[in-house]
Amino acid sequence: MPRPARGREPFDPGTALDGLPGIGPARSRALAEAGLATVLDLLLELPVRHEDRARFARVADLVAGGPPLTLFGTITAARLVRTRRRGFSIYEATLEDESGSVDLAFFSQPWLARWLTPGARAFVHGRAVWKRRLVLESPHVEAEPEDPDDAALSVGRVVPIYRSLPGLPPRLRRRLVARALTEAAPKLPDRLRPEDAAALDLPPLAEALREAHFPGIAGGPPDPRPFRERTSRHLRRLAFEELLELQTALARRRREREARPAPRIEADSSVRKALAAMLPFPLTASQKQAIREIGADLRSGHPMARLLQGDVGSGKTIVAVLTAVLAARRGFQTALLAPTTLLAEQHAETAHRLLSGSGVTPALLTGRVTGRPRAALLSALSEGEIGLLVGTHALLERPVAFRSLGLVVVDEQHRFGVAQRAALPARTSARREHPHVLVLSATPIPRSLALALHGDLDVSTLTEKPPGRTPVATAVVDEGRREEAYRSLAADVGAGGRAYVVVPLVEESETIEGRSVAAWTEEVARRLAGRRVGALHGKMRAEARETAMRRFAAGEIDVLVATTVVEVGIDVPEASFLLVENAERFGLAQLHQLRGRVGRGARASTCVLVAGSGASPEALSRLAVLAGTDDGFAVAEEDLRRRGPGEALGTRQSGLPGLRIADPIADRDLLERAKAFASALAARGAAAPFEERLILRPGDPR
Ligand code: ADP
Ligand code: MG
C-alpha cells in the first residue's frame, strides 16, 4: 500500500486522517491504533447502529425491561456520587421532556460532569430498568450540537452511531464520514461494472456505503434496524463485497500453493492391494472415494491441502493412516498432529495396530517422552527410520527434524485450527518441497460453508458410517426425570452394558476440576449402589487416567464419570449408555461428539441428556435437535444456524478474516455468486481495491 498522502486536499480514499480538520498528531496516533488511519478506513467501518432522531420517543413511553428508546430533553439535575470503591464513581442526572422526567446513571464516567449539567440539552439512548424507580443505566448520551452543520448530520434524521473512540467525538466523525461519502466514496474502484451490478441486482458500492452510514440519503425510507435485521440491497452489496474479498484471498492462497513443488507420491495397484490387505474390514465407498481423491493430490507434484470431513466414527483415522503408508512407500515421513495428548496416544495405538507387518514404523512423541527415549526417538526420526510420527499440535512448534517429511495430517476434531494450519510451515525435506497437508474434521459442515471458510482447501467427505452400527436413541429429560434416567442406566449396566456419565465443569481450575468430578462420582456411586464407578478428568495424572480407561475398557469399571475428555479418542465398543448432566451447558456439536462415544459396538445404545433446572426454553429446544437426528451434518447445520459460524466453529479468535456483515449460511446465494465472481475477476486480472481488508462492523454496543 502506498503511503497515504498528507494534507487537506484532495479528500481521497487514501488521504491520511492526520492533518484533517480537527485531527492533530496525538489524535491521529490514537485513531491509527484503533485501526483508523485513512479516509478509506472511515468509510469501511460501519456504524454499530443507527438512532432515529427524526421522531423521538418520550420519557412517558419508557417501561422497565422494554426496548431501548431514543429520547431528547433537558438536564434538570446532576450530581457525582462518591463511592467507597477507589476509581469507581456514579454520575447521576435527570432528563426531562414534555412528558416527564427520568433518572440517568453513568458508571465511572466522571468526565460527563463537564457538560452534562442542568440546562444542557442531550440525546439519550438506552433501556430502562426498575431500581425502585425507572432508571436508564449507562445510556448512550450526546450533547445537542450547536453548529448548524453538525445539527444537519445529528438531528432530524436517522443518525449513525459508531464504535466509541476517545480520540474521535461522534460529531466530528459524522462530519468526516459525510465528507468521505460525497468526496471519496465515488472515487473508490468499484469491481462491479454496471452490467455486473445489474446482473446481480446490487447497487453501486458508493451508494451502498452511503446508505449504510446515513440511511435515507440514497432515497427510500430510512431503516433504523440493526444491520443483521436489514435486508436492503445496500447491505447485500456490502455483504457481497465482503464475501468477494474473502474469496479473492482464498483463491490467491490456493494459486500460491498450487505453484509450489511437493513430493510426487505415486501409488500403483500393488500398493493399493497391499493397503487393502492391511485392513481387517473392507473400506466404505466414501473411504475409497476419499483415498482416490487423496491419491490424485499426492501424484500432482504440488502440495495437497485437503479437508477430510466426516461424522464421528466415519473412519477418518484409517484413511489418514493409509495415506501415511502411501507416503512411506515412496520414502516420505508423515507427522500426525492431534489436538490433545490423549487423542495422540489413541492415534498412536491405532497406527501400531494397523501398521504391524506393513513395514512402516509409527512412534509417539508427546511432552511426556523425555530424556534418553526422546533423544533416541529424535535421532531415529532424523535417520528416517520412523515413518509416522504421532504427536500433538505442539510438535511443529518445537524443532523436530524429519529426514523427509512428505505429509502432515492435522486432526482437528471439532475445532477449526485455522491459525494452526496457517502456521504449518515449509518445514519439509531438504529439497525445498512443501509437505502435503490433510486436515481431519469431525464437524461436518455444509459444502458451501466449507468452501467459504476453506476455499483454499479441497474437501473430501465421508458420508456414511461403517456398516453394523445401530443409531443411538437420544432423549432429553428435565431434572424431574433424573431418577428415572439413572434407573434405566442401571438397568442397561445390569444387562451387560457399560455407561458414561458426563458432567460439566464449574470452572477450569485444576483443583476444582478434580474436586467437582470427585463429588459427582460420589453422587453417582450413591445412586448406583453395587456398581463399580470410576472417574476420569483432564487434570488426573496420566497413569491414573490410563488406568481408569483401561479398567473401563476391560469391564472392571461399569460406569465412568468423566468430563469432556471422553469426547475425543475413546473407543470402547461395549459402552452403550451415555448420560450427560447439565446438558444445556454444552454445545450441540460437542454433545454430538460425546454421543459418538456410544453406539460403537453391537449393543443398542442410549443417550440421555439431563437438562438442569436453570435451562432456558431456548436451550431445551437446542437439545431437542439431538433427540431428532443422529446425523452430524444436520446437527452442525443447526448449530451454525443458531450460533453463527464464528461461535459454532470457534473461528472468532482464530484469525480467520471475520465476516461481519455477510452470514455464510443466510447469504449462501451471495456466497456462491461471490465465488464465481472472484474467479471471473481473477481471469480478468482485476486487482483487489481494498487489498483484501474486509469491511468492518464492530461488535454490538452494550
Ligand atoms: P473417526 O476418526 O472418523 O471418528 P475412526 O477412524 O476412529 O473414526 O473409526 C471409528 C471406528 O470404526 C474404529 O474402530 C475403526 O476401526 C472402525 N472402522 C473404520 N473404518 C471401517 C470400515 N470400513 N469398516 C468397519 N469398521 C471401520
Ligand atoms: Mg477420530
XYZ file of C-alpha atoms and ligand atoms in Angstrom:
730
model
C 0.000 0.000 0.000
C 1.495 3.379 -0.910
C 1.944 5.752 1.998
C -1.254 7.725 2.428
C -0.956 11.288 1.220
C -0.964 14.014 3.862
C -2.748 17.320 3.850
C -6.161 18.812 3.353
C -6.552 18.373 -0.350
C -7.612 16.257 -2.038
C -10.035 14.186 0.012
C -9.317 10.744 -1.413
C -9.816 7.263 -0.015
C -6.071 7.160 0.648
C -5.912 10.521 2.440
C -4.468 10.242 5.936
C -6.701 11.317 8.801
C -3.709 13.060 10.316
C -3.996 16.716 9.352
C -7.698 16.691 8.520
C -9.719 19.447 10.226
C -9.979 18.556 13.912
C -7.363 15.805 13.858
C -3.901 16.571 15.168
C -0.933 14.262 15.608
C -1.898 12.888 19.050
C -5.455 12.160 17.998
C -4.374 10.585 14.736
C -1.948 8.252 16.519
C -4.737 7.030 18.785
C -7.019 6.534 15.787
C -4.382 4.656 13.816
C -4.018 2.325 16.786
C -7.767 1.745 16.693
C -7.478 0.842 13.010
C -8.460 4.196 11.504
C -5.614 5.725 9.515
C -7.201 6.877 6.294
C -10.428 8.145 4.844
C -10.982 4.665 3.433
C -10.902 3.246 6.953
C -13.645 5.685 7.928
C -15.762 4.541 5.010
C -15.254 0.855 5.704
C -16.017 0.892 9.407
C -19.761 0.831 9.520
C -21.868 2.232 12.356
C -22.643 -0.071 15.248
C -26.257 1.006 14.978
C -28.489 3.867 13.952
C -30.652 6.166 16.038
C -33.871 7.603 14.733
C -33.590 11.257 15.675
C -36.384 12.293 13.352
C -39.057 11.211 15.786
C -38.055 10.877 19.432
C -39.671 8.644 21.974
C -40.985 10.300 25.121
C -39.983 9.697 28.702
C -43.567 8.597 29.337
C -43.059 5.745 26.823
C -40.296 4.121 28.919
C -41.068 0.753 30.538
C -38.734 -1.284 32.684
C -37.202 -4.047 30.591
C -38.677 -2.563 27.420
C -36.833 -1.933 24.171
C -34.145 0.762 24.032
C -35.563 4.179 23.110
C -34.077 7.436 21.905
C -35.080 10.488 23.920
C -34.327 14.189 23.669
C -34.613 16.520 26.607
C -33.125 18.959 29.075
C -30.984 18.058 32.065
C -32.626 19.380 35.232
C -30.319 17.980 37.907
C -26.957 16.248 38.077
C -24.501 15.081 40.728
C -21.380 12.977 41.074
C -21.924 10.288 43.697
C -18.805 9.271 45.599
C -18.435 5.603 46.349
C -16.089 3.804 48.658
C -14.586 1.775 45.829
C -11.497 3.546 44.532
C -11.616 4.617 40.927
C -15.339 3.956 40.735
C -17.901 6.739 40.572
C -21.525 7.153 39.682
C -22.733 10.222 37.829
C -26.445 10.772 38.169
C -28.514 13.134 36.059
C -32.190 13.797 35.452
C -33.543 14.255 31.937
C -36.851 15.966 31.339
C -39.030 16.238 28.251
C -42.602 17.470 27.847
C -43.956 14.099 29.079
C -41.988 13.751 32.321
C -38.533 13.082 33.704
C -36.280 10.103 34.217
C -33.036 9.451 36.062
C -29.840 8.522 34.233
C -26.939 6.716 35.919
C -23.428 6.554 34.467
C -20.740 4.392 35.988
C -17.144 5.593 36.077
C -17.635 8.344 33.503
C -16.850 11.348 35.728
C -15.941 13.470 32.697
C -19.634 13.785 31.870
C -19.718 16.345 34.688
C -18.031 18.729 32.267
C -21.090 19.216 30.110
C -23.994 17.053 31.253
C -25.193 19.699 33.708
C -28.523 21.414 34.407
C -29.673 23.311 31.340
C -27.822 21.093 28.847
C -29.903 19.559 26.082
C -28.999 15.969 25.207
C -29.903 12.913 23.150
C -30.138 9.775 25.232
C -30.491 6.217 24.010
C -30.983 3.320 26.367
C -33.154 0.763 28.042
C -34.987 1.448 31.311
C -34.605 -0.751 34.374
C -36.535 -0.687 37.615
C -34.470 0.377 40.669
C -37.306 1.466 42.969
C -37.838 3.981 40.172
C -37.207 3.912 36.415
C -33.549 4.441 35.607
C -31.572 4.459 32.382
C -28.269 2.845 33.282
C -25.226 3.923 31.247
C -27.253 5.116 28.263
C -25.575 6.466 25.159
C -25.593 10.213 25.579
C -24.707 13.039 23.249
C -24.987 16.818 23.576
C -27.252 18.730 21.193
C -24.924 20.229 18.577
C -24.628 23.993 18.369
C -23.041 24.123 14.934
C -25.707 24.010 12.188
C -23.548 21.715 10.029
C -23.306 19.234 12.884
C -27.006 19.587 13.566
C -27.781 18.638 9.975
C -25.941 15.358 10.466
C -27.029 14.626 14.035
C -30.676 15.680 14.354
C -33.892 15.314 12.413
C -32.795 12.151 10.637
C -31.548 8.625 11.151
C -28.092 9.100 12.644
C -25.169 6.674 12.621
C -23.677 5.696 15.978
C -20.105 4.476 15.721
C -17.869 2.475 17.990
C -16.945 4.894 20.722
C -13.352 6.058 20.431
C -11.855 8.534 22.879
C -9.971 10.253 20.047
C -12.969 10.852 17.856
C -16.080 12.609 19.168
C -19.253 11.397 17.395
C -19.974 14.740 15.788
C -16.507 15.065 14.297
C -16.700 11.553 12.996
C -20.058 12.125 11.312
C -18.668 15.226 9.619
C -15.652 13.350 8.306
C -17.710 10.387 7.174
C -20.249 12.594 5.413
C -17.458 14.325 3.551
C -15.836 10.989 2.746
C -19.133 9.723 1.350
C -19.561 12.652 -1.011
C -15.938 13.246 -1.997
C -14.026 9.980 -1.547
C -16.556 7.170 -1.986
C -17.241 7.972 -5.668
C -13.503 7.564 -6.311
C -13.423 4.008 -4.935
C -12.771 1.464 -7.620
C -15.992 -0.478 -7.975
C -15.333 -4.027 -9.041
C -18.874 -4.451 -10.263
C -19.181 -2.897 -13.662
C -22.682 -1.547 -14.295
C -23.578 -4.690 -16.244
C -22.354 -6.916 -13.352
C -24.317 -4.859 -10.838
C -27.418 -5.168 -12.950
C -26.977 -8.917 -13.348
C -26.560 -9.352 -9.595
C -29.262 -6.796 -8.777
C -26.911 -4.888 -6.497
C -26.399 -1.107 -6.212
C -23.063 0.634 -6.829
C -20.575 0.412 -3.962
C -20.543 4.151 -3.218
C -24.327 4.198 -2.929
C -24.328 1.140 -0.674
C -21.774 2.770 1.624
C -23.774 5.996 1.764
C -26.886 4.132 2.698
C -25.079 2.038 5.322
C -23.769 5.140 7.070
C -26.578 7.638 6.557
C -29.720 5.755 5.595
C -32.159 7.833 3.663
C -29.634 9.824 1.652
C -29.840 7.379 -1.196
C -33.595 7.645 -1.308
C -36.301 5.432 0.138
C -37.417 5.383 3.742
C -34.637 5.161 6.358
C -34.320 1.809 8.077
C -33.026 2.152 11.646
C -32.938 -1.574 12.367
C -29.616 -3.301 13.204
C -27.683 -4.459 10.170
C -28.408 -8.135 10.650
C -32.123 -7.499 10.539
C -31.936 -5.386 7.466
C -32.224 -6.945 4.100
C -31.780 -3.941 1.913
C -29.974 -4.226 -1.365
C -27.394 -1.866 0.028
C -26.401 -4.208 2.778
C -26.393 -7.114 0.399
C -23.980 -5.165 -1.730
C -21.630 -4.721 1.224
C -22.024 -8.359 2.234
C -21.181 -9.286 -1.328
C -18.094 -7.084 -1.205
C -17.004 -8.824 1.977
C -17.518 -12.295 0.553
C -15.734 -11.244 -2.587
C -12.728 -10.096 -0.535
C -12.676 -13.425 1.261
C -12.982 -15.449 -1.916
C -10.292 -13.418 -3.610
C -7.923 -14.005 -0.695
C -8.675 -17.727 -0.612
C -8.277 -18.066 -4.356
C -4.913 -16.351 -4.158
C -3.766 -18.596 -1.341
C -4.737 -21.547 -3.459
C -2.888 -20.258 -6.515
C 0.239 -19.705 -4.451
C 0.050 -23.217 -3.089
C -0.518 -24.724 -6.495
C 2.611 -23.012 -7.742
C 4.822 -24.698 -5.126
C 6.561 -28.013 -5.616
C 5.748 -31.041 -3.458
C 6.915 -34.635 -3.388
C 5.346 -36.692 -6.145
C 3.859 -39.746 -4.487
C 2.523 -42.382 -6.861
C 0.549 -45.404 -5.753
C 0.448 -48.278 -8.187
C -2.073 -51.077 -7.991
C 0.257 -53.301 -5.956
C 0.358 -50.639 -3.239
C -3.408 -50.379 -3.293
C -3.724 -54.145 -2.903
C -1.253 -54.095 -0.027
C -3.303 -51.396 1.652
C -6.491 -53.372 1.351
C -4.752 -56.425 2.798
C -3.692 -54.459 5.891
C -7.270 -53.909 6.987
C -9.454 -56.348 8.872
C -12.503 -54.952 7.054
C -13.399 -53.576 3.623
C -13.371 -49.797 3.249
C -16.667 -47.990 2.881
C -17.457 -46.480 -0.502
C -16.731 -42.956 0.726
C -13.436 -44.017 2.312
C -12.427 -45.442 -1.064
C -13.516 -42.268 -2.784
C -11.516 -40.127 -0.328
C -8.413 -42.243 -0.885
C -8.804 -41.847 -4.636
C -9.042 -38.069 -4.250
C -6.023 -38.004 -1.951
C -4.097 -40.228 -4.340
C -4.643 -37.769 -7.180
C -3.388 -34.905 -4.998
C -0.269 -36.792 -3.956
C 0.618 -37.505 -7.575
C 0.185 -33.917 -8.728
C 3.622 -32.624 -7.755
C 2.018 -29.764 -5.827
C 1.149 -29.706 -2.149
C -2.168 -31.279 -1.282
C -4.334 -29.187 1.058
C -7.376 -31.312 1.668
C -10.028 -31.290 4.344
C -11.365 -34.749 5.142
C -14.625 -34.275 6.940
C -16.895 -36.900 8.325
C -19.086 -37.637 11.282
C -17.668 -39.168 14.458
C -16.856 -42.791 13.770
C -16.975 -42.489 10.000
C -13.423 -43.826 9.741
C -11.222 -40.795 9.074
C -8.265 -42.097 11.059
C -7.987 -45.176 8.885
C -7.901 -43.015 5.776
C -5.145 -40.887 7.300
C -3.051 -43.887 8.290
C -3.405 -45.425 4.825
C -2.264 -42.136 3.321
C 0.796 -42.269 5.565
C 1.528 -45.738 4.197
C 1.344 -44.403 0.635
C 3.888 -41.729 1.563
C 6.157 -44.184 3.383
C 6.243 -46.475 0.346
C 7.928 -43.626 -1.503
C 10.291 -42.875 1.360
C 8.380 -39.944 2.862
C 7.591 -39.476 6.527
C 4.269 -38.393 7.988
C 3.509 -36.226 11.006
C 0.076 -36.798 12.541
C -0.976 -33.997 14.875
C -3.775 -34.423 17.383
C -5.412 -31.698 19.489
C -4.795 -33.468 22.815
C -2.230 -35.842 24.265
C -4.925 -38.407 24.981
C -6.005 -38.385 21.379
C -2.410 -38.566 20.169
C -1.985 -41.652 22.315
C -5.060 -43.213 20.822
C -3.958 -42.438 17.267
C -0.570 -43.966 18.021
C -2.303 -47.107 19.235
C -4.463 -47.318 16.118
C -1.373 -46.805 13.977
C 0.532 -49.558 15.786
C -2.373 -51.922 15.305
C -2.873 -51.166 11.602
C 0.765 -50.872 10.652
C 2.075 -54.098 12.178
C 3.618 -56.007 9.315
C 3.329 -53.079 6.917
C 6.987 -52.124 7.138
C 6.068 -48.658 8.368
C 7.225 -47.807 11.891
C 5.000 -45.495 13.932
C 6.100 -43.582 17.033
C 4.527 -41.309 19.596
C 6.131 -38.043 20.683
C 4.428 -36.064 23.422
C 5.632 -33.867 26.249
C 5.823 -36.999 28.361
C 8.533 -38.539 26.238
C 11.687 -37.086 27.783
C 15.348 -37.767 28.382
C 17.030 -40.652 26.669
C 13.966 -42.158 24.978
C 13.253 -38.754 23.470
C 16.788 -38.382 22.171
C 16.659 -41.872 20.684
C 13.334 -41.146 19.030
C 14.512 -37.862 17.549
C 17.606 -39.482 16.146
C 15.576 -42.317 14.604
C 13.321 -39.657 13.110
C 16.152 -37.763 11.520
C 17.553 -41.041 10.195
C 14.225 -41.662 8.521
C 13.565 -44.859 10.476
C 10.215 -43.617 11.721
C 7.570 -43.496 9.028
C 4.717 -41.996 11.049
C 5.254 -39.663 13.985
C 2.178 -39.026 16.102
C 2.083 -36.047 18.452
C 0.105 -33.006 19.480
C -0.071 -29.767 17.567
C 2.934 -28.623 19.605
C 5.041 -30.966 17.506
C 5.609 -28.447 14.785
C 6.407 -25.638 17.171
C 9.482 -27.334 18.550
C 12.386 -28.128 16.327
C 11.725 -31.709 15.361
C 13.859 -32.767 12.451
C 12.459 -35.216 9.954
C 14.614 -36.762 7.294
C 11.987 -36.349 4.623
C 8.646 -35.064 5.809
C 6.167 -35.566 2.997
C 2.776 -35.434 4.677
C 1.242 -33.608 7.616
C -2.098 -34.843 8.951
C -3.849 -32.426 11.296
C -6.654 -33.939 13.338
C -8.800 -31.042 14.440
C -11.788 -32.995 15.682
C -14.398 -30.317 16.056
C -12.024 -27.399 16.294
C -11.057 -25.325 13.351
C -7.396 -24.727 13.811
C -7.196 -22.113 11.157
C -4.319 -20.460 12.966
C -2.508 -23.743 13.272
C -2.960 -24.505 9.651
C -1.580 -21.117 8.761
C 1.434 -21.946 10.905
C 2.140 -25.147 9.011
C 5.440 -24.166 7.614
C 7.585 -25.180 4.742
C 9.247 -27.439 7.280
C 9.840 -30.292 4.953
C 12.522 -32.174 3.176
C 15.789 -30.533 2.273
C 14.544 -30.266 -1.287
C 12.543 -27.063 -0.953
C 9.401 -29.042 -1.429
C 6.322 -28.392 0.663
C 4.601 -31.226 2.504
C 1.142 -32.439 1.619
C -1.458 -31.492 4.212
C -4.556 -33.447 5.171
C -6.894 -31.901 7.745
C -9.369 -34.155 9.546
C -12.520 -32.566 10.892
C -15.392 -34.120 12.761
C -17.549 -31.042 12.365
C -19.120 -31.778 9.075
C -20.251 -28.517 7.631
C -22.374 -27.743 4.626
C -20.312 -27.815 1.490
C -20.920 -24.188 0.623
C -19.715 -23.127 4.046
C -16.685 -25.362 3.767
C -15.897 -23.578 0.537
C -16.409 -20.201 2.150
C -14.197 -20.877 5.107
C -11.732 -23.173 3.436
C -11.882 -22.072 -0.162
C -8.163 -22.696 -0.280
C -8.711 -26.349 0.615
C -10.193 -29.206 -1.322
C -12.845 -31.137 0.521
C -13.487 -34.874 0.799
C -16.466 -36.015 2.786
C -17.157 -39.374 4.400
C -20.908 -39.543 4.029
C -21.531 -42.938 5.575
C -20.513 -44.892 8.621
C -19.030 -48.375 8.548
C -21.781 -50.998 8.462
C -23.206 -52.633 11.560
C -23.760 -49.529 13.669
C -27.081 -49.044 15.412
C -28.259 -45.474 15.840
C -28.131 -44.084 19.372
C -31.580 -43.483 20.859
C -31.457 -39.992 22.339
C -33.789 -38.383 24.875
C -33.858 -35.005 26.600
C -35.255 -35.030 30.136
C -35.568 -32.426 32.866
C -34.307 -32.756 36.427
C -37.638 -34.252 37.476
C -36.866 -37.373 35.448
C -33.294 -37.720 36.600
C -34.100 -40.678 38.906
C -35.727 -42.443 36.020
C -32.695 -41.750 33.809
C -30.357 -43.300 36.342
C -32.711 -46.280 36.734
C -32.514 -47.025 33.017
C -28.753 -46.536 33.130
C -28.604 -49.089 35.963
C -30.790 -51.477 34.007
C -28.546 -51.216 30.949
C -25.445 -51.864 33.039
C -27.256 -54.765 34.711
C -27.857 -56.242 31.256
C -24.136 -56.231 30.484
C -23.566 -52.706 29.182
C -21.190 -50.013 30.307
C -22.021 -46.352 30.840
C -20.517 -42.887 30.762
C -21.826 -40.080 32.933
C -20.513 -36.777 31.601
C -20.510 -33.836 33.978
C -19.875 -30.167 33.291
C -17.030 -28.229 34.841
C -17.860 -25.376 37.103
C -14.525 -23.729 36.472
C -11.459 -24.670 34.583
C -9.243 -24.679 37.610
C -7.152 -27.679 38.414
C -8.257 -28.238 41.971
C -11.880 -27.503 41.236
C -11.970 -29.845 38.272
C -10.655 -32.684 40.417
C -12.987 -31.879 43.268
C -16.116 -31.424 41.230
C -15.615 -34.690 39.368
C -14.943 -36.457 42.682
C -18.168 -35.038 44.112
C -20.138 -36.094 41.049
C -18.567 -39.547 41.200
C -19.649 -39.940 44.813
C -23.164 -38.952 43.954
C -23.327 -41.330 41.006
C -21.926 -44.157 43.147
C -24.624 -43.480 45.744
C -27.353 -43.633 43.119
C -25.975 -46.832 41.630
C -25.230 -48.810 44.744
C -23.421 -52.044 43.899
C -21.984 -50.791 40.592
C -18.311 -50.102 40.117
C -17.901 -46.403 39.407
C -14.682 -44.713 38.251
C -13.670 -41.142 37.458
C -11.850 -39.568 34.525
C -10.856 -35.977 34.006
C -8.242 -33.967 32.239
C -6.283 -32.996 35.316
C -5.669 -36.558 36.515
C -2.145 -37.860 36.306
C -1.534 -39.629 33.024
C -1.099 -43.030 34.645
C -4.281 -42.656 36.676
C -6.174 -41.677 33.551
C -4.816 -44.593 31.595
C -5.643 -46.961 34.444
C -9.204 -45.668 34.602
C -9.614 -46.030 30.836
C -8.069 -49.472 30.760
C -10.284 -50.684 33.585
C -13.380 -49.293 31.903
C -12.412 -50.863 28.573
C -11.727 -54.186 30.330
C -15.071 -54.130 32.112
C -13.618 -53.740 35.600
C -15.494 -50.485 35.926
C -19.179 -50.300 34.953
C -19.688 -46.563 34.994
C -17.171 -43.888 34.139
C -17.901 -40.391 35.455
C -15.990 -38.021 33.230
C -15.551 -34.529 31.913
C -15.478 -33.878 28.192
C -12.079 -35.550 27.963
C -14.072 -38.583 26.828
C -15.218 -36.507 23.896
C -12.122 -37.335 21.968
C -10.313 -40.523 21.410
C -12.100 -43.086 23.473
C -13.237 -46.210 21.754
C -14.970 -48.760 23.975
C -17.400 -50.795 21.866
C -19.186 -52.214 24.942
C -20.203 -48.740 26.131
C -23.904 -48.412 25.423
C -25.258 -45.716 27.725
C -24.359 -42.053 27.921
C -25.908 -39.743 30.475
C -24.997 -36.041 30.317
C -25.628 -33.882 33.374
C -26.497 -30.197 32.804
C -26.505 -30.909 29.109
C -27.594 -27.331 28.380
C -24.090 -26.164 29.202
C -22.572 -27.995 26.261
C -22.580 -27.011 22.616
C -24.558 -29.083 20.132
C -21.516 -30.184 18.175
C -19.810 -31.137 21.409
C -22.768 -33.209 22.573
C -22.830 -34.935 19.225
C -19.147 -35.774 19.670
C -19.864 -37.123 23.140
C -22.693 -39.193 21.770
C -20.199 -40.729 19.364
C -18.622 -42.495 22.371
C -21.543 -44.936 22.434
C -23.121 -46.864 19.603
C -19.705 -48.124 18.559
C -20.472 -51.790 19.071
C -23.271 -54.245 18.518
C -25.363 -53.202 21.569
C -28.293 -50.857 21.051
C -27.231 -47.621 22.717
C -28.931 -44.838 24.620
C -28.071 -41.212 25.239
C -29.939 -39.253 27.907
C -29.407 -35.513 28.124
C -30.440 -34.236 31.541
C -31.254 -30.537 31.446
C -30.590 -28.625 34.659
C -33.411 -26.710 36.347
C -31.934 -23.439 35.054
C -32.085 -24.457 31.398
C -33.868 -21.889 29.248
C -36.603 -22.867 26.787
C -34.150 -21.961 24.034
C -31.571 -24.349 25.488
C -34.159 -27.116 25.671
C -35.148 -26.634 22.046
C -31.458 -26.723 21.139
C -31.085 -30.085 22.908
C -34.164 -31.390 21.150
C -32.211 -31.146 17.890
C -30.051 -34.029 19.087
C -33.036 -36.150 20.006
C -34.317 -35.565 16.492
C -31.296 -36.624 14.487
C -28.232 -38.838 14.587
C -26.720 -37.140 11.559
C -23.706 -34.963 12.324
C -24.322 -32.837 9.238
C -27.813 -31.938 10.406
C -26.531 -31.194 13.922
C -23.741 -28.998 12.610
C -26.067 -27.082 10.335
C -28.469 -26.418 13.176
C -25.611 -25.363 15.442
C -24.426 -22.954 12.766
C -27.894 -21.583 12.252
C -28.350 -20.917 15.946
C -24.951 -19.668 16.969
C -23.470 -18.314 13.781
C -20.287 -19.699 12.283
C -17.934 -17.652 14.457
C -19.200 -19.193 17.686
C -20.032 -22.628 16.414
C -16.736 -23.178 14.674
C -14.579 -21.259 17.078
C -13.166 -19.200 14.241
C -13.702 -15.939 16.043
C -10.331 -15.941 17.769
C -8.533 -17.982 15.200
C -7.507 -15.248 12.835
C -9.854 -16.172 10.028
C -10.933 -12.977 8.356
C -14.222 -12.316 10.079
C -17.357 -11.943 8.077
C -19.135 -9.162 9.835
C -21.966 -8.309 7.518
C -22.318 -11.408 5.423
C -23.652 -14.562 7.005
C -22.395 -17.546 5.042
C -25.467 -19.566 5.982
C -28.170 -16.981 5.406
C -26.376 -15.452 2.435
C -25.495 -18.699 0.764
C -26.689 -17.466 -2.612
C -24.441 -14.407 -2.381
C -21.552 -16.600 -1.361
C -21.868 -18.761 -4.442
C -22.040 -15.681 -6.638
C -19.078 -14.056 -4.928
C -17.062 -17.190 -5.509
C -17.922 -17.289 -9.175
C -17.301 -13.587 -9.490
C -13.911 -13.861 -7.758
C -12.753 -16.332 -10.397
C -14.106 -14.080 -13.134
C -12.164 -11.157 -11.656
C -9.002 -13.216 -11.395
C -9.402 -14.195 -15.041
C -9.845 -10.526 -15.890
C -6.717 -9.721 -13.877
C -8.551 -7.181 -11.729
C -6.830 -6.011 -8.549
C -8.482 -6.001 -5.137
C -9.183 -2.332 -4.395
C -9.068 -2.704 -0.622
C -6.089 -5.008 -0.600
C -8.256 -7.640 0.973
C -9.141 -5.713 4.065
C -12.683 -6.592 4.908
C -15.337 -4.087 5.676
C -15.575 -3.742 9.402
C -18.568 -3.827 11.580
C -17.535 -3.530 15.213
C -19.258 -5.610 17.861
C -22.635 -4.573 19.134
C -22.599 -1.880 21.780
C -23.781 -2.574 25.312
P -13.327 -41.156 13.087
O -11.898 -40.782 13.294
O -13.881 -40.687 11.793
O -14.193 -40.772 14.239
P -12.277 -43.775 13.233
O -11.310 -43.724 12.133
O -11.774 -43.629 14.631
O -13.416 -42.714 13.000
O -13.122 -45.109 13.090
C -14.101 -45.446 14.029
C -14.153 -46.923 14.210
O -14.613 -47.554 13.008
C -12.811 -47.538 14.509
O -13.000 -48.517 15.498
C -12.388 -48.144 13.185
O -11.561 -49.263 13.374
C -13.712 -48.530 12.570
N -13.729 -48.523 11.109
C -13.209 -47.575 10.310
N -13.449 -47.873 9.005
C -14.155 -49.015 8.991
C -14.715 -49.846 7.944
N -14.580 -49.510 6.668
N -15.390 -50.956 8.301
C -15.528 -51.281 9.603
N -15.023 -50.563 10.624
C -14.346 -49.449 10.335
Mg -11.196 -39.932 15.100
